[in-house]
Amino acid sequence: MNKPNDEQLDVLNSAILKARIAQLEYGTIDDGKFTSITVEEIRRIYIEETGAEPPSAITLYKSDDFKREGRDSGFDGTVIHFYDPEKGVNQSYTIPRGSEHAESGGEGDGQPLDWIYNGLGIFTGKVNDQLQDAKDFEKWASEEINKVIKTRNTSENDMSIPELRKIGIGHSLGGNHIQMLNLMGADFDGVYALNDAAPTVYQLAANDTDFFNGIQKRFGQHFQDVDELYELDPNQLRTFALNYYKSKGKHIEHITSEEDALYPLHLTRGFIRFGNEQVVDTDPNITGLHDVISRIPDKQLQSLQKYVATAAPYYEEAGMDGLFYFATGIDNNFLQNVNVLLTGDPESEGALSLKNIAKFTISNPFKAAKNRHAAFKGIVNQIPVIQERLLTLIKQLPTLIVIADAMSGEEGQRISDYLRSIQERAEKVSNVLLAISTFDITTIKGFNDSFKGIKYAIQQLDGIVSDFHLLWESGKDLLADVLGSFDAHALEALINGLSQPNRRYVGNDLIYSAGGGASIIEVNVSSATRLYWMGLDNYEEKSHVIQRIQRAYIEKFEQPYESRRKDLLTQIGYMETNPHSYSYLLGGGDREMIGISVQEHIPPMPSQITNVMDGIQSFYAADIEKGKLLFSQMKDAIIQLFTEDQQLTVMFELR
């Protein structure tokens, strides 16, 4: 009978090891080429952190192998399976990838697509496609692993292999997904959330029907949609959720940078923390966002939550373009109608920018009047939608102003001023568009008023864009803490916060340090071990090449030469012992060959060949030994520099 999986010790047995392996999920980009997580990198990091040989079999199950055709929610992830029957190891680690700036291996325009998903999917519970893909992928990978283990159990006839122990690790959005999978029944034996985007009660309600029904029973109301839960007391909802998921939530361990930008969100409505928390001070110079977040009134957050929830379907349908249309009601069709109204030319696209339209002047207002009339009608028909969207946006701006007012200092005041300017301009645009809808462009006055009104509205919209630009520029100093908080959100900052005093990490590499002050010495141990083994491999390959050349020389020159010499001596011996066989050489008749004596002289292999070959072999043999010695001395020097670290020797011995 298999051993229970809770008797196994975690293969990834430390917080820093879990974090470093999770960081591999983001991959690397070298010369524009994206490389995803590999078994070799997992082995290297395991050896660096434990000083021991990892389990004998490491298998990767990647979401790219599972993704469905015609559907890409943006979810990425890997399940790592460690298997070693001799050590009694049978463990899987599910690692969904966290928030990143672009898909396709880090390529893109740098817009944080996953951060939009964070807001829509977590804060409101309205976008769930990535979570569904994560759920399906985890189930598929577990089934595949169990199939393999069943086959191995049968073939090896080894019933001592323990049951599969399942661990979940996730950073940022991945931390949210791994917690949600656990709470929704993935049956992990342990969950580790690193600088995670915490779940919300709304996200749980949107994805767990039983929990949603439990809320209805607890609060004695019948809700049709998650939106209606925004009206409930968020503290009462949080308390109910903590009790509801008490059993499943106890397996969750949070490892969090104190300065992480997402950490303060647990103070706001709906967000919930399960399990235990290890808080790491990754940068004493960053104060984080706790103070700012704590000043935001719940009513404002509730209003913003409803607004963002309404935006979710637009994002699902058309991404960023959908969100822009949702916020303003202005799309390319509206701008094209404005363009035709001003130019009279339906084929012209030259004025489809705010600045070009704002600067446009007209010489003949009645040219192509039919085109202009149709365009104006299209504008008027769209104005009610734009009116509604702008008024909704205007209602949300006070919430953003409250957030800005919570930021003390001169820059905070400037941000508030620019937000108020945006609010004022949006109100002007709304009023002007409402007036334009009443104009009659078949008259000179009506057309001129419409022309002026359109230009004025466009100028105000262009001003809003400028206000946002100035807001960003003037707020850079104030946002230093915020940006620092987002730096602290990255796994590298957390890993360094967990590191030992003489260690630090850059990317996926381990850096050792010795000495102090101006005399500090740092060695990239990961790079050094890679260089060491690469050098030995290269010299080993050189040795194989020399051996192949030597074999070829023997086969093509020495052996044929010796073979021909032996053949010649054999022929000579035959002639001397069988002279009668060669009587025909005497011309026939009564002549007979009675004896043959051969005075042979067979010279050795020409020295110009043997000397060259001996020289080549000697030169490269010496070069190989010299090179190996050089790498051995480099290894010994690094080990000598850090004599107190016993694991360093192992790093150079294992790979």
XYZ file of C-alpha atoms in Angstrom:
655
model
C 0.000 0.000 0.000
C 1.288 3.475 -0.841
C 2.516 5.707 1.948
C 0.301 8.705 2.782
C 1.484 11.825 1.006
C 1.621 13.800 4.256
C 4.639 11.724 5.302
C 6.692 13.299 2.536
C 8.871 16.316 3.232
C 8.575 19.100 0.668
C 11.186 18.859 -2.084
C 11.157 22.649 -2.247
C 11.703 22.913 1.489
C 12.339 26.625 2.075
C 10.620 29.899 1.291
C 13.521 31.159 -0.806
C 13.683 27.916 -2.807
C 9.968 28.110 -3.532
C 10.310 31.769 -4.550
C 13.302 31.141 -6.829
C 11.577 28.247 -8.606
C 8.415 30.354 -8.969
C 10.496 33.119 -10.555
C 11.614 30.681 -13.260
C 8.012 30.571 -14.471
C 8.456 34.096 -15.909
C 11.236 32.785 -18.181
C 14.138 34.780 -19.577
C 14.740 36.815 -22.708
C 18.184 36.679 -24.324
C 18.799 38.454 -27.632
C 15.059 38.726 -28.141
C 14.530 34.965 -27.664
C 12.213 33.843 -24.870
C 13.197 30.765 -22.868
C 10.674 29.257 -20.483
C 11.316 27.301 -17.302
C 13.629 24.305 -17.783
C 14.571 21.198 -15.818
C 18.227 22.259 -15.923
C 17.473 25.562 -14.198
C 15.351 23.816 -11.571
C 18.203 21.422 -10.808
C 20.746 24.265 -10.596
C 18.672 26.321 -8.173
C 17.844 23.263 -6.058
C 21.549 22.445 -5.730
C 22.439 26.077 -4.932
C 19.885 26.295 -2.112
C 20.147 22.789 -0.626
C 23.609 21.510 -1.512
C 22.057 18.180 -2.429
C 21.093 16.147 -5.480
C 17.460 16.764 -6.501
C 15.025 13.871 -7.082
C 16.053 11.677 -9.997
C 13.104 12.502 -12.290
C 11.809 16.028 -12.914
C 9.006 16.429 -15.457
C 7.396 19.675 -16.612
C 3.761 20.025 -17.663
C 3.229 23.403 -19.347
C 0.036 25.272 -20.108
C 1.184 25.683 -23.725
C 0.689 21.929 -24.099
C -2.856 22.213 -22.793
C -4.243 25.480 -24.213
C -7.395 25.060 -26.230
C -7.502 26.068 -29.864
C -9.244 29.367 -30.509
C -9.068 30.453 -26.866
C -6.298 32.318 -25.053
C -7.272 33.984 -21.795
C -3.663 34.998 -21.137
C -3.177 32.280 -18.514
C 0.260 30.673 -18.324
C 1.571 28.140 -15.864
C 3.682 25.070 -15.192
C 3.301 21.962 -13.049
C 6.609 20.475 -11.895
C 6.562 16.791 -10.950
C 9.379 15.464 -8.758
C 9.610 11.674 -8.683
C 12.180 9.437 -6.997
C 10.995 5.979 -5.861
C 14.210 5.285 -3.948
C 13.731 8.447 -1.867
C 9.967 7.996 -1.603
C 9.293 11.262 -3.457
C 6.151 11.843 -5.509
C 5.264 15.547 -5.512
C 3.793 18.082 -7.892
C 4.140 21.868 -7.731
C 1.532 23.903 -9.579
C 2.876 27.363 -10.445
C 0.521 29.727 -12.294
C 2.390 32.720 -13.709
C 1.801 36.090 -12.068
C 1.004 39.510 -13.531
C 3.197 40.473 -16.467
C 3.343 43.297 -18.966
C 2.637 41.367 -22.132
C 1.914 37.928 -23.435
C 3.925 35.854 -25.906
C 6.994 35.514 -23.794
C 7.326 39.094 -22.684
C 6.874 40.724 -26.076
C 4.490 43.618 -26.508
C 4.000 47.316 -25.897
C 4.567 47.183 -22.153
C 0.948 47.766 -21.149
C 0.215 45.641 -18.087
C -2.603 43.511 -19.462
C -2.728 41.262 -16.393
C -3.102 44.281 -14.102
C -6.365 45.109 -15.869
C -7.427 41.534 -15.265
C -6.426 41.938 -11.605
C -8.844 44.825 -11.198
C -11.718 43.320 -13.152
C -11.367 39.713 -12.114
C -10.415 40.057 -8.452
C -11.832 43.354 -7.186
C -15.185 42.842 -8.901
C -15.289 39.092 -9.591
C -16.516 39.834 -13.126
C -13.749 38.387 -15.342
C -12.868 34.764 -14.653
C -11.491 33.210 -17.841
C -7.881 32.965 -16.617
C -9.002 31.344 -13.376
C -11.096 28.813 -15.294
C -8.120 27.971 -17.506
C -5.929 27.591 -14.408
C -8.478 25.204 -12.905
C -8.709 23.100 -16.080
C -4.926 23.029 -16.506
C -4.272 21.909 -12.914
C -6.815 19.112 -13.255
C -5.329 17.957 -16.576
C -1.751 17.957 -15.245
C -2.721 15.987 -12.114
C -4.477 13.376 -14.246
C -1.443 13.049 -16.527
C 0.895 12.645 -13.541
C -1.298 9.978 -11.958
C -1.382 8.055 -15.256
C 2.420 8.024 -15.340
C 2.693 6.991 -11.684
C 0.186 4.175 -12.193
C 2.238 2.872 -15.125
C 5.459 3.091 -13.120
C 3.920 1.330 -10.137
C 2.893 -1.542 -12.400
C 6.178 -1.801 -14.310
C 8.414 -1.370 -11.270
C 6.171 -3.410 -8.983
C 7.064 -0.922 -6.262
C 4.122 -0.246 -3.978
C 6.217 1.842 -1.572
C 5.826 4.933 -3.742
C 3.763 7.486 -1.781
C 0.581 9.061 -3.053
C 0.961 12.259 -5.027
C 1.586 15.224 -2.731
C 0.311 18.431 -4.364
C 1.757 21.860 -3.579
C 0.676 25.188 -5.047
C 2.973 28.202 -5.426
C 1.925 31.522 -6.916
C 3.160 35.097 -7.156
C 0.967 38.162 -7.717
C -1.978 37.141 -9.911
C -0.595 33.600 -9.767
C -0.848 33.820 -5.970
C -4.503 34.723 -6.348
C -5.143 31.845 -8.731
C -3.418 29.242 -6.571
C -5.453 30.285 -3.520
C -8.675 30.262 -5.509
C -7.917 26.778 -6.874
C -7.293 25.536 -3.359
C -10.477 27.097 -1.950
C -12.497 25.736 -4.873
C -11.391 22.151 -4.253
C -8.012 21.473 -5.904
C -6.984 19.623 -2.702
C -3.462 20.974 -2.351
C -1.470 19.708 0.620
C 0.052 23.162 0.915
C -0.299 26.561 -0.779
C 2.338 29.295 -0.821
C 1.268 32.756 -1.967
C 4.160 35.128 -2.689
C 3.337 38.862 -2.812
C -0.078 37.694 -3.870
C -3.133 39.489 -5.153
C -5.503 38.385 -2.413
C -8.899 36.944 -3.344
C -12.073 38.894 -2.655
C -15.420 37.653 -1.427
C -16.879 38.858 -4.743
C -14.422 36.772 -6.756
C -15.202 33.742 -4.607
C -18.943 34.295 -4.972
C -18.625 34.601 -8.755
C -16.712 31.312 -9.031
C -18.089 29.140 -6.221
C -21.839 28.559 -6.518
C -22.064 26.906 -3.107
C -20.441 29.917 -1.470
C -22.773 32.293 -3.329
C -25.766 30.265 -2.137
C -24.344 30.293 1.379
C -24.235 34.091 1.315
C -27.883 34.222 0.302
C -28.824 31.934 3.153
C -26.683 33.821 5.679
C -28.041 37.257 4.769
C -31.589 36.083 4.065
C -31.731 37.592 0.589
C -32.026 36.275 -2.945
C -29.325 37.752 -5.180
C -29.365 37.500 -8.964
C -25.777 38.648 -9.532
C -22.511 39.317 -7.725
C -23.071 43.055 -8.267
C -25.762 43.002 -5.624
C -23.272 41.838 -2.992
C -21.509 45.220 -3.188
C -24.355 46.636 -1.097
C -23.669 44.256 1.810
C -21.391 45.145 4.705
C -17.930 44.018 3.454
C -16.757 43.215 6.998
C -19.691 40.863 7.567
C -19.020 39.239 4.185
C -15.355 38.788 5.079
C -16.221 37.169 8.423
C -18.639 34.778 6.740
C -16.036 33.826 4.096
C -13.327 33.184 6.713
C -15.618 30.774 8.529
C -16.907 29.160 5.317
C -13.400 28.393 3.992
C -11.768 27.832 7.392
C -10.713 24.241 6.683
C -9.338 24.863 3.187
C -7.806 28.218 4.082
C -5.594 26.870 6.852
C -3.189 25.339 4.282
C -2.318 28.758 2.822
C 0.994 30.404 3.712
C 1.636 34.002 2.649
C 5.192 35.265 2.151
C 4.916 39.001 1.595
C 7.156 42.044 1.155
C 6.070 44.666 3.668
C 6.475 47.272 0.916
C 4.542 45.301 -1.709
C 2.022 47.502 -3.550
C -0.685 44.825 -3.267
C -0.180 44.105 0.423
C -2.286 47.056 1.714
C -5.277 45.890 -0.337
C -6.244 43.538 2.476
C -7.366 46.699 4.272
C -9.982 47.494 1.611
C -13.483 46.197 1.007
C -13.954 42.599 0.039
C -10.329 41.462 0.129
C -9.626 38.510 2.376
C -6.543 36.782 3.815
C -6.575 33.083 4.683
C -3.935 31.125 6.566
C -0.654 32.444 7.969
C 1.485 35.409 6.965
C 5.261 35.896 6.913
C 6.011 39.581 6.303
C 9.494 40.449 5.028
C 10.984 43.964 5.175
C 12.607 44.070 1.740
C 13.504 47.796 1.718
C 13.507 49.973 4.870
C 13.560 53.104 2.683
C 10.087 52.431 1.249
C 7.071 53.214 3.404
C 4.533 51.425 1.201
C 0.920 52.354 0.558
C -0.716 51.409 3.840
C -1.287 55.004 4.916
C -2.809 56.061 1.597
C -5.090 53.026 1.313
C -6.331 53.377 4.891
C -7.595 56.929 4.167
C -9.915 55.937 1.312
C -13.548 55.829 2.513
C -15.394 52.575 1.878
C -18.261 54.368 0.112
C -15.898 55.688 -2.551
C -14.384 52.249 -3.034
C -17.863 50.754 -3.330
C -18.755 53.233 -6.063
C -15.512 52.584 -7.904
C -16.075 48.849 -7.558
C -19.479 49.073 -9.239
C -18.048 51.238 -12.026
C -15.199 48.819 -12.733
C -17.581 45.849 -12.594
C -19.688 47.429 -15.340
C -16.547 47.835 -17.460
C -15.680 44.134 -17.292
C -17.763 42.915 -20.291
C -16.237 45.638 -22.492
C -12.746 44.492 -21.573
C -13.638 40.865 -22.266
C -15.023 41.833 -25.671
C -12.395 44.231 -26.982
C -9.581 44.704 -24.472
C -8.232 48.226 -24.068
C -10.326 49.595 -26.935
C -13.397 48.275 -25.187
C -12.454 50.017 -21.939
C -11.902 53.354 -23.732
C -15.284 53.102 -25.416
C -16.890 52.178 -22.104
C -15.436 55.223 -20.317
C -16.244 57.837 -22.983
C -18.678 56.375 -25.492
C -16.329 57.763 -28.179
C -15.133 55.330 -30.818
C -13.640 55.528 -34.315
C -17.109 55.739 -35.823
C -17.777 58.963 -33.888
C -14.421 60.464 -34.893
C -15.019 59.480 -38.524
C -18.394 61.240 -38.488
C -16.732 64.341 -37.022
C -14.126 64.133 -39.764
C -16.780 63.953 -42.516
C -18.735 66.805 -40.925
C -15.655 69.038 -41.063
C -14.229 67.922 -44.429
C -17.267 66.707 -46.354
C -15.155 63.776 -47.559
C -16.077 60.256 -46.298
C -12.798 58.877 -47.666
C -10.598 61.253 -45.687
C -8.957 59.946 -42.551
C -6.468 62.732 -41.965
C -8.344 64.376 -39.109
C -8.903 61.309 -36.917
C -6.759 62.691 -34.101
C -7.884 65.110 -31.409
C -5.172 67.652 -32.215
C -5.855 67.651 -35.971
C -9.587 68.105 -35.447
C -9.026 70.861 -32.892
C -6.892 72.819 -35.399
C -9.179 72.257 -38.395
C -10.501 75.288 -40.321
C -13.274 75.183 -42.925
C -13.496 77.184 -46.183
C -16.743 75.942 -47.776
C -19.333 74.739 -45.226
C -21.873 73.658 -47.873
C -19.564 71.521 -50.004
C -20.731 67.898 -49.980
C -23.690 68.934 -47.830
C -25.307 65.509 -48.160
C -22.257 63.787 -46.666
C -22.057 66.312 -43.870
C -25.734 66.003 -43.038
C -25.482 62.206 -42.772
C -22.376 62.500 -40.577
C -24.071 65.042 -38.300
C -27.054 62.726 -37.927
C -24.664 59.938 -36.883
C -23.045 62.254 -34.337
C -26.412 63.275 -32.873
C -27.498 59.652 -32.609
C -24.337 58.796 -30.647
C -24.448 61.823 -28.308
C -26.860 60.223 -25.766
C -24.457 57.301 -25.296
C -21.491 59.649 -24.900
C -23.511 61.796 -22.500
C -24.313 58.813 -20.318
C -20.719 57.547 -20.276
C -19.214 60.964 -19.531
C -21.657 61.635 -16.711
C -20.796 58.246 -15.177
C -17.094 59.053 -15.471
C -17.686 62.460 -13.880
C -19.341 60.753 -10.914
C -16.258 58.552 -10.394
C -13.707 61.376 -10.513
C -14.450 62.516 -6.931
C -13.356 59.058 -5.744
C -10.032 59.480 -7.523
C -9.749 62.983 -6.087
C -10.266 61.569 -2.591
C -7.428 59.129 -3.250
C -5.214 61.974 -4.492
C -6.108 64.152 -1.508
C -4.963 61.314 0.755
C -1.475 61.798 -0.698
C 0.133 64.586 1.274
C 2.547 67.161 -0.100
C 2.722 69.600 -2.990
C 2.653 66.912 -5.653
C -0.453 65.372 -4.128
C -2.209 68.727 -4.348
C -1.196 69.091 -7.983
C -2.628 65.671 -8.773
C -5.886 66.697 -7.137
C -5.908 69.924 -9.180
C -5.425 68.075 -12.461
C -8.160 65.584 -11.601
C -10.504 68.478 -10.855
C -9.526 70.037 -14.187
C -10.386 66.769 -15.927
C -13.716 66.741 -14.137
C -14.470 70.323 -15.231
C -13.498 69.651 -18.843
C -15.597 66.474 -18.965
C -18.608 68.445 -17.728
C -18.043 71.075 -20.453
C -17.814 68.404 -23.154
C -21.041 66.848 -21.885
C -22.876 70.195 -21.971
C -21.591 71.151 -25.424
C -22.543 67.806 -26.963
C -26.005 68.126 -25.504
C -26.376 71.581 -27.132
C -25.036 70.368 -30.504
C -27.768 67.766 -30.732
C -30.345 70.600 -31.042
C -28.636 72.461 -33.941
C -29.898 72.535 -37.551
C -26.888 72.314 -39.875
C -29.005 73.065 -42.959
C -28.714 76.723 -41.966
C -25.538 78.752 -41.965
C -25.932 79.595 -38.266
C -26.701 75.992 -37.343
C -23.690 74.705 -39.244
C -21.340 77.352 -37.809
C -22.572 76.689 -34.267
C -22.156 72.952 -34.779
C -18.667 73.466 -36.205
C -17.662 75.657 -33.243
C -19.232 73.305 -30.723
C -17.501 70.243 -32.172
C -14.153 72.027 -32.176
C -14.679 73.222 -28.597
C -15.579 69.725 -27.402
C -12.549 68.247 -29.150
C -10.316 70.946 -27.624
C -11.598 70.042 -24.162
C -10.992 66.346 -24.815
C -7.484 67.188 -25.982
C -7.083 69.211 -22.793
C -8.093 66.177 -20.729
C -5.321 64.191 -22.402
C -2.854 66.995 -21.589
C -4.052 67.122 -17.972
C -3.361 63.425 -17.577
C 0.126 63.936 -19.032
C 0.846 66.828 -16.642
C -0.605 64.826 -13.767
C 1.896 62.071 -14.463
C 4.845 64.416 -14.899
C 4.136 66.454 -11.766
C 3.449 63.347 -9.696
C 6.709 61.523 -10.366
C 8.311 62.480 -7.051
C 5.189 61.607 -5.087
C 4.862 58.320 -6.952
C 8.407 57.285 -5.993
C 7.042 55.343 -3.033
C 4.344 53.828 -5.226
C 6.841 52.775 -7.868
C 9.073 51.465 -5.109
C 6.128 49.447 -3.890
C 5.698 47.933 -7.329
C 9.416 47.141 -7.395
C 8.945 45.476 -4.007
C 6.096 43.478 -5.538
C 8.527 41.681 -7.845
C 9.809 38.278 -6.779
C 13.439 39.373 -6.953
C 12.883 41.895 -4.141
C 11.145 39.265 -2.018
C 13.885 36.712 -2.697
C 16.550 39.174 -1.599
C 14.528 39.963 1.505
C 14.634 36.255 2.382
C 18.328 35.815 1.574
C 21.216 35.113 3.939
C 23.576 38.004 4.824
C 26.319 37.029 2.366
C 23.935 36.265 -0.494
C 21.903 38.316 -2.916
C 20.101 37.503 -6.130
C 19.993 39.161 -9.549
C 17.457 37.652 -11.894
C 17.850 33.894 -11.499
C 21.493 34.104 -10.406
C 23.009 33.762 -6.923
C 25.670 36.295 -5.870
C 28.054 35.575 -2.981
C 29.851 38.416 -1.167
C 32.898 38.530 1.088
C 34.597 41.371 2.910
C 33.019 44.743 3.480
C 33.074 48.425 2.589
C 35.445 49.270 -0.259
C 37.002 45.807 -0.010
C 33.845 43.838 -0.656
C 34.197 41.065 -3.226
C 31.188 39.661 -5.056
C 31.079 36.500 -7.125
C 28.196 35.399 -9.323
C 28.238 31.774 -8.208
C 25.540 30.724 -10.668
C 27.540 32.176 -13.542
C 30.783 30.702 -12.181
C 29.352 27.178 -11.968
C 27.846 27.534 -15.448
C 31.233 28.703 -16.751
C 33.015 25.889 -14.909
C 30.881 23.128 -16.374
C 30.743 24.789 -19.785
C 34.536 24.965 -19.812
C 34.951 21.340 -18.757
C 32.360 20.277 -21.330
C 34.197 22.207 -24.055
C 37.521 20.628 -23.145
C 35.871 17.233 -22.946
C 34.512 17.801 -26.425
C 38.000 18.842 -27.592
C 39.350 15.624 -26.126
C 36.745 13.618 -28.019
C 37.603 15.462 -31.240
C 41.316 14.673 -30.794
C 40.460 11.049 -30.132
C 38.347 10.943 -33.297
C 41.191 12.487 -35.305
C 43.612 9.992 -33.809
C 41.333 7.080 -34.668
C 40.893 8.417 -38.188
C 44.668 8.777 -38.581
C 45.215 5.199 -37.409
C 42.399 3.867 -39.608
C 43.353 5.845 -42.720
C 47.160 5.790 -42.462
C 48.798 3.552 -39.850
C 46.544 0.510 -40.204
C 46.489 0.540 -44.057
C 50.272 1.043 -44.124
C 50.857 -1.853 -41.747
C 48.346 -3.993 -43.630
C 50.082 -3.340 -46.952
C 53.494 -4.105 -45.377
C 52.229 -7.436 -44.079
C 50.683 -8.273 -47.452
C 53.983 -7.501 -49.147
C 55.988 -9.692 -46.743
C 53.491 -12.510 -47.236
C 53.917 -12.297 -50.999
C 57.690 -12.253 -50.665
C 57.614 -15.358 -48.448
C 55.411 -17.150 -50.903
C 57.735 -16.321 -53.816
C 60.792 -17.542 -51.920
C 59.166 -20.813 -50.855
C 57.362 -21.500 -54.135
C 59.778 -20.462 -56.918
C 58.362 -23.035 -59.383
C 55.111 -21.072 -59.408
C 56.906 -18.241 -61.110
C 58.627 -20.260 -63.945
C 56.267 -18.673 -66.441
C 58.261 -15.475 -65.960
C 61.246 -17.119 -67.700
C 59.436 -17.370 -71.051
C 58.430 -21.072 -71.036
C 60.253 -23.945 -72.782
C 62.719 -26.033 -70.759
C 63.433 -23.232 -68.291
C 62.472 -23.644 -64.679
C 62.622 -21.247 -61.704
C 64.452 -23.116 -58.947
C 64.929 -20.321 -56.430
C 63.950 -16.744 -55.585
C 65.649 -14.527 -53.017
C 64.181 -11.090 -52.236
C 66.268 -8.407 -50.520
C 63.385 -6.253 -49.190
C 63.610 -2.800 -47.599
C 60.299 -1.368 -46.348
C 60.738 2.140 -44.871
C 58.615 3.258 -41.861
C 55.771 5.801 -42.095
C 57.186 9.097 -43.418
C 58.342 11.260 -40.536
C 56.647 14.359 -41.987
C 53.324 12.637 -41.312
C 54.079 11.009 -37.961
C 55.789 14.078 -36.550
C 52.865 16.342 -37.474
C 50.329 14.009 -35.948
C 52.378 13.499 -32.795
C 52.773 17.274 -32.513
C 49.071 17.947 -32.930
C 48.144 15.375 -30.322
C 50.743 16.593 -27.845
C 49.778 20.249 -28.310
C 46.061 19.720 -27.799
C 46.535 17.240 -24.970
C 48.634 19.844 -23.141
C 46.125 22.590 -23.973
C 43.256 20.499 -22.622
C 45.094 19.730 -19.391
C 46.046 23.400 -19.019
C 42.459 24.507 -19.566
C 41.064 21.985 -17.096
C 43.639 23.107 -14.568
C 42.628 26.739 -15.086
C 38.959 25.995 -14.380
C 39.919 23.838 -11.414
C 41.999 26.700 -9.999
C 39.083 29.116 -10.534
C 36.786 26.748 -8.650
C 39.314 26.293 -5.824
C 39.852 30.056 -5.535
C 36.104 30.722 -5.197
C 35.701 27.924 -2.659
C 38.701 29.238 -0.721
C 37.190 32.738 -0.716
C 34.027 31.421 0.923
C 35.506 28.635 3.065
C 32.686 28.809 5.619
C 30.018 27.833 3.103
C 30.107 24.059 2.743
C 27.409 24.084 0.035
C 29.649 25.922 -2.413
C 31.798 22.845 -3.042
C 28.689 20.815 -3.813
C 27.521 23.431 -6.343
C 30.647 22.717 -8.402
C 30.303 18.958 -8.030
C 26.615 18.540 -8.912
C 24.706 19.750 -11.902
